[in-house]
mmCIF file of C-alpha atoms in Angstrom:
data_model
loop_
_atom_site.group_PDB
_atom_site.id
_atom_site.type_symbol
_atom_site.label_atom_id
_atom_site.label_comp_id
_atom_site.label_asym_id
_atom_site.label_seq_id
_atom_site.Cartn_x
_atom_site.Cartn_y
_atom_site.Cartn_z
ATOM 1 C CA UNK A 45 -2.422 22.057 -52.398
ATOM 2 C CA UNK A 46 -6.124 23.408 -52.844
ATOM 3 C CA UNK A 47 -7.851 20.497 -50.280
ATOM 4 C CA UNK A 48 -9.138 21.415 -47.166
ATOM 5 C CA UNK A 49 -6.509 19.308 -45.673
ATOM 6 C CA UNK A 50 -4.118 21.669 -47.257
ATOM 7 C CA UNK A 51 -2.739 23.067 -43.768
ATOM 8 C CA UNK A 52 -1.140 19.958 -43.054
ATOM 9 C CA UNK A 53 2.295 18.919 -44.420
ATOM 10 C CA UNK A 54 2.228 15.873 -47.063
ATOM 11 C CA UNK A 55 4.038 13.776 -44.346
ATOM 12 C CA UNK A 56 1.353 14.719 -41.573
ATOM 13 C CA UNK A 57 -1.483 13.783 -43.616
ATOM 14 C CA UNK A 58 0.221 10.514 -44.500
ATOM 15 C CA UNK A 59 0.771 9.475 -41.110
ATOM 16 C CA UNK A 60 -2.395 10.047 -40.318
ATOM 17 C CA UNK A 61 -1.667 10.832 -36.623
ATOM 18 C CA UNK A 62 -3.657 14.514 -35.939
ATOM 19 C CA UNK A 63 -3.064 17.081 -33.279
ATOM 20 C CA UNK A 64 -3.338 14.169 -30.522
ATOM 21 C CA UNK A 65 -0.295 12.433 -32.263
ATOM 22 C CA UNK A 66 -1.672 8.768 -31.844
ATOM 23 C CA UNK A 67 -4.292 9.275 -34.581
ATOM 24 C CA UNK A 68 -7.332 6.766 -34.208
ATOM 25 C CA UNK A 69 -5.606 4.116 -32.270
ATOM 26 C CA UNK A 70 -7.527 5.000 -28.688
ATOM 27 C CA UNK A 71 -10.822 5.727 -30.433
ATOM 28 C CA UNK A 72 -10.305 2.181 -32.205
ATOM 29 C CA UNK A 73 -9.330 0.256 -28.936
ATOM 30 C CA UNK A 74 -12.354 1.953 -27.444
ATOM 31 C CA UNK A 75 -14.808 -0.018 -30.330
ATOM 32 C CA UNK A 76 -12.839 -3.059 -29.704
ATOM 33 C CA UNK A 77 -13.543 -3.031 -26.232
ATOM 34 C CA UNK A 78 -17.219 -2.029 -26.446
ATOM 35 C CA UNK A 79 -17.553 -5.034 -29.222
ATOM 36 C CA UNK A 80 -16.294 -7.423 -27.069
ATOM 37 C CA UNK A 81 -18.507 -6.343 -24.051
ATOM 38 C CA UNK A 82 -21.818 -7.083 -26.068
ATOM 39 C CA UNK A 83 -21.725 -10.635 -25.805
ATOM 40 C CA UNK A 84 -19.574 -10.779 -22.330
ATOM 41 C CA UNK A 85 -22.127 -8.401 -21.034
ATOM 42 C CA UNK A 86 -25.209 -10.581 -21.742
ATOM 43 C CA UNK A 87 -23.373 -14.100 -20.859
ATOM 44 C CA UNK A 88 -22.349 -12.394 -17.440
ATOM 45 C CA UNK A 89 -25.202 -10.212 -16.204
ATOM 46 C CA UNK A 90 -27.717 -13.584 -16.472
ATOM 47 C CA UNK A 91 -26.211 -15.824 -14.283
ATOM 48 C CA UNK A 92 -24.933 -13.195 -12.195
ATOM 49 C CA UNK A 93 -28.513 -11.767 -11.265
ATOM 50 C CA UNK A 94 -29.680 -15.228 -11.013
ATOM 51 C CA UNK A 95 -26.608 -15.924 -8.070
ATOM 52 C CA UNK A 96 -27.424 -12.451 -6.642
ATOM 53 C CA UNK A 97 -29.287 -13.364 -3.553
ATOM 54 C CA UNK A 98 -28.720 -16.993 -3.065
ATOM 55 C CA UNK A 99 -26.507 -18.659 -0.509
ATOM 56 C CA UNK A 100 -22.659 -18.746 -0.715
ATOM 57 C CA UNK A 101 -22.357 -22.522 -1.601
ATOM 58 C CA UNK A 102 -24.888 -21.984 -4.928
ATOM 59 C CA UNK A 103 -22.434 -18.971 -5.780
ATOM 60 C CA UNK A 104 -19.285 -20.906 -5.275
ATOM 61 C CA UNK A 105 -20.695 -23.669 -7.256
ATOM 62 C CA UNK A 106 -21.628 -21.527 -10.272
ATOM 63 C CA UNK A 107 -18.461 -19.779 -10.506
ATOM 64 C CA UNK A 108 -16.274 -23.118 -10.028
ATOM 65 C CA UNK A 109 -17.322 -24.240 -13.516
ATOM 66 C CA UNK A 110 -14.812 -23.311 -15.918
ATOM 67 C CA UNK A 111 -17.418 -21.564 -18.818
ATOM 68 C CA UNK A 112 -18.986 -19.096 -15.917
ATOM 69 C CA UNK A 113 -15.626 -18.209 -14.460
ATOM 70 C CA UNK A 114 -13.563 -17.606 -17.728
ATOM 71 C CA UNK A 115 -16.794 -15.581 -18.674
ATOM 72 C CA UNK A 116 -16.828 -13.616 -15.468
ATOM 73 C CA UNK A 117 -12.988 -13.001 -15.646
ATOM 74 C CA UNK A 118 -13.070 -11.837 -19.358
ATOM 75 C CA UNK A 119 -15.847 -9.313 -18.424
ATOM 76 C CA UNK A 120 -14.233 -7.927 -15.705
ATOM 77 C CA UNK A 121 -11.019 -7.641 -17.334
ATOM 78 C CA UNK A 122 -12.730 -5.713 -20.643
ATOM 79 C CA UNK A 123 -15.025 -3.730 -18.357
ATOM 80 C CA UNK A 124 -12.141 -2.068 -16.737
ATOM 81 C CA UNK A 125 -10.273 -1.868 -19.579
ATOM 82 C CA UNK A 126 -13.298 0.185 -21.462
ATOM 83 C CA UNK A 127 -13.833 1.826 -17.660
ATOM 84 C CA UNK A 128 -10.433 3.361 -18.287
ATOM 85 C CA UNK A 129 -10.570 4.358 -21.920
ATOM 86 C CA UNK A 130 -13.900 6.093 -21.282
ATOM 87 C CA UNK A 131 -12.861 7.848 -18.211
ATOM 88 C CA UNK A 132 -9.316 9.150 -20.103
ATOM 89 C CA UNK A 133 -12.049 10.610 -22.595
ATOM 90 C CA UNK A 134 -14.076 12.326 -19.617
ATOM 91 C CA UNK A 135 -10.901 13.517 -18.276
ATOM 92 C CA UNK A 136 -9.494 14.816 -21.194
ATOM 93 C CA UNK A 137 -12.574 16.806 -21.869
ATOM 94 C CA UNK A 138 -13.020 18.494 -18.673
ATOM 95 C CA UNK A 139 -9.618 18.812 -17.177
ATOM 96 C CA UNK A 140 -8.057 21.482 -18.467
ATOM 97 C CA UNK A 141 -4.758 22.167 -16.086
ATOM 98 C CA UNK A 142 -1.839 20.200 -16.994
ATOM 99 C CA UNK A 143 -0.801 18.570 -13.590
ATOM 100 C CA UNK A 144 -4.042 17.986 -12.575
ATOM 101 C CA UNK A 145 -5.147 16.201 -15.853
ATOM 102 C CA UNK A 146 -2.020 14.210 -15.787
ATOM 103 C CA UNK A 147 -2.403 13.070 -12.198
ATOM 104 C CA UNK A 148 -6.441 12.226 -13.282
ATOM 105 C CA UNK A 149 -4.948 10.058 -16.151
ATOM 106 C CA UNK A 150 -2.180 8.425 -14.109
ATOM 107 C CA UNK A 151 -5.025 7.270 -11.100
ATOM 108 C CA UNK A 152 -7.516 6.262 -13.723
ATOM 109 C CA UNK A 153 -4.797 3.658 -15.253
ATOM 110 C CA UNK A 154 -4.215 2.955 -11.548
ATOM 111 C CA UNK A 155 -7.476 2.510 -10.482
ATOM 112 C CA UNK A 156 -8.518 0.362 -13.494
ATOM 113 C CA UNK A 157 -5.704 -2.014 -12.714
ATOM 114 C CA UNK A 158 -5.871 -2.305 -9.347
ATOM 115 C CA UNK A 159 -9.756 -3.003 -9.087
ATOM 116 C CA UNK A 160 -9.896 -5.001 -12.105
ATOM 117 C CA UNK A 161 -7.340 -7.149 -10.962
ATOM 118 C CA UNK A 162 -9.111 -7.546 -7.607
ATOM 119 C CA UNK A 163 -12.193 -8.687 -9.307
ATOM 120 C CA UNK A 164 -10.077 -11.122 -11.471
ATOM 121 C CA UNK A 165 -8.460 -12.626 -8.567
ATOM 122 C CA UNK A 166 -11.631 -12.804 -6.661
ATOM 123 C CA UNK A 167 -13.418 -14.743 -9.595
ATOM 124 C CA UNK A 168 -10.082 -17.127 -9.676
ATOM 125 C CA UNK A 169 -9.993 -17.651 -6.021
ATOM 126 C CA UNK A 170 -13.643 -18.999 -6.132
ATOM 127 C CA UNK A 171 -13.179 -20.965 -9.459
ATOM 128 C CA UNK A 172 -9.846 -22.608 -8.277
ATOM 129 C CA UNK A 173 -10.077 -22.951 -4.120
ATOM 130 C CA UNK A 174 -13.862 -23.510 -3.991
ATOM 131 C CA UNK B 164 -20.226 51.060 -27.137
ATOM 132 C CA UNK B 165 -19.518 49.210 -24.194
ATOM 133 C CA UNK B 166 -21.244 45.926 -24.011
ATOM 134 C CA UNK B 167 -23.100 46.388 -20.813
ATOM 135 C CA UNK B 168 -24.231 42.745 -20.702
ATOM 136 C CA UNK B 169 -20.613 41.313 -21.011
ATOM 137 C CA UNK B 170 -20.081 38.656 -18.656
ATOM 138 C CA UNK B 171 -23.454 38.552 -17.974
ATOM 139 C CA UNK B 172 -25.529 36.715 -20.709
ATOM 140 C CA UNK B 173 -26.376 33.035 -20.302
ATOM 141 C CA UNK B 174 -24.130 31.025 -21.443
ATOM 142 C CA UNK B 175 -24.656 27.268 -23.009
ATOM 143 C CA UNK B 176 -25.361 24.741 -19.927
ATOM 144 C CA UNK B 177 -27.573 27.396 -18.628
ATOM 145 C CA UNK B 178 -29.365 27.758 -21.670
ATOM 146 C CA UNK B 179 -30.664 24.203 -21.566
ATOM 147 C CA UNK B 180 -34.454 24.129 -20.646
ATOM 148 C CA UNK B 181 -35.042 27.922 -20.301
ATOM 149 C CA UNK B 182 -34.306 29.347 -23.786
ATOM 150 C CA UNK B 183 -33.030 26.044 -25.568
ATOM 151 C CA UNK B 184 -35.743 23.174 -26.586
ATOM 152 C CA UNK B 185 -34.050 19.913 -25.063
ATOM 153 C CA UNK B 186 -34.022 17.027 -27.947
ATOM 154 C CA UNK B 187 -33.400 13.518 -27.274
ATOM 155 C CA UNK B 188 -30.119 13.487 -29.231
ATOM 156 C CA UNK B 189 -28.354 15.608 -27.068
ATOM 157 C CA UNK B 190 -29.759 14.257 -23.893
ATOM 158 C CA UNK B 191 -28.949 10.654 -24.720
ATOM 159 C CA UNK B 192 -25.553 11.609 -25.633
ATOM 160 C CA UNK B 193 -25.277 13.088 -21.928
ATOM 161 C CA UNK B 194 -27.148 10.280 -20.312
ATOM 162 C CA UNK B 195 -24.324 8.226 -22.332
ATOM 163 C CA UNK B 196 -21.246 9.756 -20.662
ATOM 164 C CA UNK B 197 -23.573 9.926 -17.269
ATOM 165 C CA UNK B 198 -24.757 6.322 -17.312
ATOM 166 C CA UNK B 199 -20.667 5.362 -18.302
ATOM 167 C CA UNK B 200 -19.779 7.308 -15.275
ATOM 168 C CA UNK B 201 -22.300 5.764 -12.907
ATOM 169 C CA UNK B 202 -21.226 2.066 -13.870
ATOM 170 C CA UNK B 203 -17.846 2.814 -12.329
ATOM 171 C CA UNK B 204 -19.968 2.764 -9.261
ATOM 172 C CA UNK B 205 -21.624 -0.668 -10.379
ATOM 173 C CA UNK B 206 -18.563 -2.477 -11.271
ATOM 174 C CA UNK B 207 -17.015 -1.193 -7.930
ATOM 175 C CA UNK B 208 -19.933 -3.175 -6.565
ATOM 176 C CA UNK B 209 -19.517 -6.531 -8.639
ATOM 177 C CA UNK B 210 -15.876 -6.625 -7.636
ATOM 178 C CA UNK B 211 -16.999 -6.052 -3.675
ATOM 179 C CA UNK B 212 -19.568 -9.218 -4.392
ATOM 180 C CA UNK B 213 -16.915 -11.629 -5.699
ATOM 181 C CA UNK B 214 -14.453 -9.955 -3.512
ATOM 182 C CA UNK B 215 -16.903 -11.241 -0.688
ATOM 183 C CA UNK B 216 -17.793 -14.327 -2.184
ATOM 184 C CA UNK B 217 -14.069 -15.326 -2.256
ATOM 185 C CA UNK B 218 -13.295 -14.195 1.339
ATOM 186 C CA UNK B 219 -16.089 -16.691 2.510
ATOM 187 C CA UNK B 220 -19.727 -17.559 3.455
ATOM 188 C CA UNK B 221 -20.056 -14.268 6.201
ATOM 189 C CA UNK B 222 -18.436 -11.910 4.292
ATOM 190 C CA UNK B 223 -20.473 -12.650 1.323
ATOM 191 C CA UNK B 224 -23.406 -12.928 3.489
ATOM 192 C CA UNK B 225 -22.960 -9.344 4.392
ATOM 193 C CA UNK B 226 -21.962 -8.013 0.978
ATOM 194 C CA UNK B 227 -25.027 -10.056 -0.996
ATOM 195 C CA UNK B 228 -27.705 -9.136 1.911
ATOM 196 C CA UNK B 229 -26.880 -5.361 1.542
ATOM 197 C CA UNK B 230 -27.088 -5.400 -2.425
ATOM 198 C CA UNK B 231 -30.132 -7.225 -2.119
ATOM 199 C CA UNK B 232 -32.020 -5.212 0.860
ATOM 200 C CA UNK B 233 -34.529 -2.669 0.098
ATOM 201 C CA UNK B 234 -31.879 -0.002 0.003
ATOM 202 C CA UNK B 235 -29.415 -1.949 -1.983
ATOM 203 C CA UNK B 236 -31.923 -2.714 -4.560
ATOM 204 C CA UNK B 237 -33.564 0.940 -4.959
ATOM 205 C CA UNK B 238 -30.092 2.962 -4.549
ATOM 206 C CA UNK B 239 -27.506 0.547 -6.068
ATOM 207 C CA UNK B 240 -29.001 -2.636 -7.745
ATOM 208 C CA UNK B 241 -31.419 -0.945 -9.979
ATOM 209 C CA UNK B 242 -30.073 2.181 -10.910
ATOM 210 C CA UNK B 243 -26.647 0.069 -11.798
ATOM 211 C CA UNK B 244 -29.108 -2.317 -13.616
ATOM 212 C CA UNK B 245 -30.613 0.816 -15.671
ATOM 213 C CA UNK B 246 -27.187 2.411 -16.217
ATOM 214 C CA UNK B 247 -26.034 -0.823 -17.549
ATOM 215 C CA UNK B 248 -28.610 -1.516 -20.323
ATOM 216 C CA UNK B 249 -28.933 2.000 -21.424
ATOM 217 C CA UNK B 250 -25.036 2.115 -21.924
ATOM 218 C CA UNK B 251 -25.181 -1.493 -23.314
ATOM 219 C CA UNK B 252 -28.119 -0.427 -25.713
ATOM 220 C CA UNK B 253 -27.033 2.700 -26.784
ATOM 221 C CA UNK B 254 -23.448 1.747 -27.201
ATOM 222 C CA UNK B 255 -24.867 -0.599 -30.017
ATOM 223 C CA UNK B 256 -26.529 2.296 -31.325
ATOM 224 C CA UNK B 257 -23.114 4.156 -31.273
ATOM 225 C CA UNK B 258 -21.457 1.195 -33.085
ATOM 226 C CA UNK B 259 -24.216 1.278 -35.823
ATOM 227 C CA UNK B 260 -23.771 5.012 -36.186
ATOM 228 C CA UNK B 261 -19.636 4.488 -36.385
ATOM 229 C CA UNK B 262 -20.544 2.386 -39.262
ATOM 230 C CA UNK B 263 -22.343 5.208 -40.755
ATOM 231 C CA UNK B 264 -25.791 3.936 -40.510
ATOM 232 C CA UNK B 265 -28.631 5.373 -39.057
ATOM 233 C CA UNK B 266 -28.032 8.741 -39.034
ATOM 234 C CA UNK B 267 -30.896 10.434 -40.541
ATOM 235 C CA UNK B 268 -33.053 12.137 -37.746
ATOM 236 C CA UNK B 269 -36.204 9.953 -38.301
ATOM 237 C CA UNK B 270 -33.738 6.771 -37.691
ATOM 238 C CA UNK B 271 -31.961 8.548 -34.725
ATOM 239 C CA UNK B 272 -35.408 9.028 -32.731
ATOM 240 C CA UNK B 273 -36.619 5.871 -33.471
ATOM 241 C CA UNK B 274 -33.649 3.755 -32.229
ATOM 242 C CA UNK B 275 -33.730 6.484 -29.363
ATOM 243 C CA UNK B 276 -36.982 5.513 -27.879
ATOM 244 C CA UNK B 277 -36.287 1.973 -28.896
ATOM 245 C CA UNK B 278 -33.116 2.173 -26.706
ATOM 246 C CA UNK B 279 -35.571 3.983 -23.942
ATOM 247 C CA UNK B 280 -38.042 1.046 -24.103
ATOM 248 C CA UNK B 281 -35.339 -1.494 -24.113
ATOM 249 C CA UNK B 282 -33.637 -0.080 -21.005
ATOM 250 C CA UNK B 283 -36.619 -0.435 -18.655
ATOM 251 C CA UNK B 284 -37.523 -3.903 -20.235
ATOM 252 C CA UNK B 285 -34.491 -5.561 -19.966
ATOM 253 C CA UNK B 286 -33.546 -4.045 -16.566
ATOM 254 C CA UNK B 287 -36.972 -5.095 -15.188
ATOM 255 C CA UNK B 288 -36.200 -8.780 -16.694
ATOM 256 C CA UNK B 289 -32.803 -8.878 -15.103
ATOM 257 C CA UNK B 290 -34.769 -7.860 -11.631
ATOM 258 C CA UNK B 291 -36.987 -10.645 -12.427
ATOM 259 C CA UNK B 292 -33.997 -13.126 -13.009
ATOM 260 C CA UNK B 293 -32.569 -11.892 -9.751
ATOM 261 C CA UNK B 294 -35.478 -12.111 -7.392
#
């Protein structure tokens, strides 16, 4: 093989998984969540900004509507998925000690699940219980 | 031939500003990452606001009152909105780059300035909607 990729065995090249052993899967998943956040971000931020500074009754009335409740739940869910993906890249870039990096990566996943689910649960509670 | 300056030469981050001309390409790339990190705090605030609303009128009044106070607007809401719209618009710019489009330097500068202007305009519009 005289191509630039000659340092890789043909099998490694066919698998296309590279040094990280997971190929472009993380990169691709981050693009998917970012694309989803374009329409979700617009649909979420406008009624949310409108609801800021209003009364509790008005907020409950807004998020009791199925459309706004589902948009808010999807926005919060995909936001924390995207946050986890983004912070993972930051951690991998700057934390080089293996123990600290692994701990940070695990904490990052835990943080995203806990705070993301808190948000989803809060919106669901407003939407269902009123 | 001892290298007397070994270890004393300024390295990359310290070159910025002093010896190295700043460009919006690197600046906006750094700002994208910083705005993303800052938005983690914005997302926590959104969850806090919803949790307070779910808990009841008193908790909601406390959270909403704090976020819409002068302190909240200047130090939490406006920075979060600026970070949100910057990351949103620059993220779209990144998605276009990922498709292999708009990568020539004049277009990169044009879209860069458009993102900066759009960030300010959309943040102010969102603030107007909020109040």
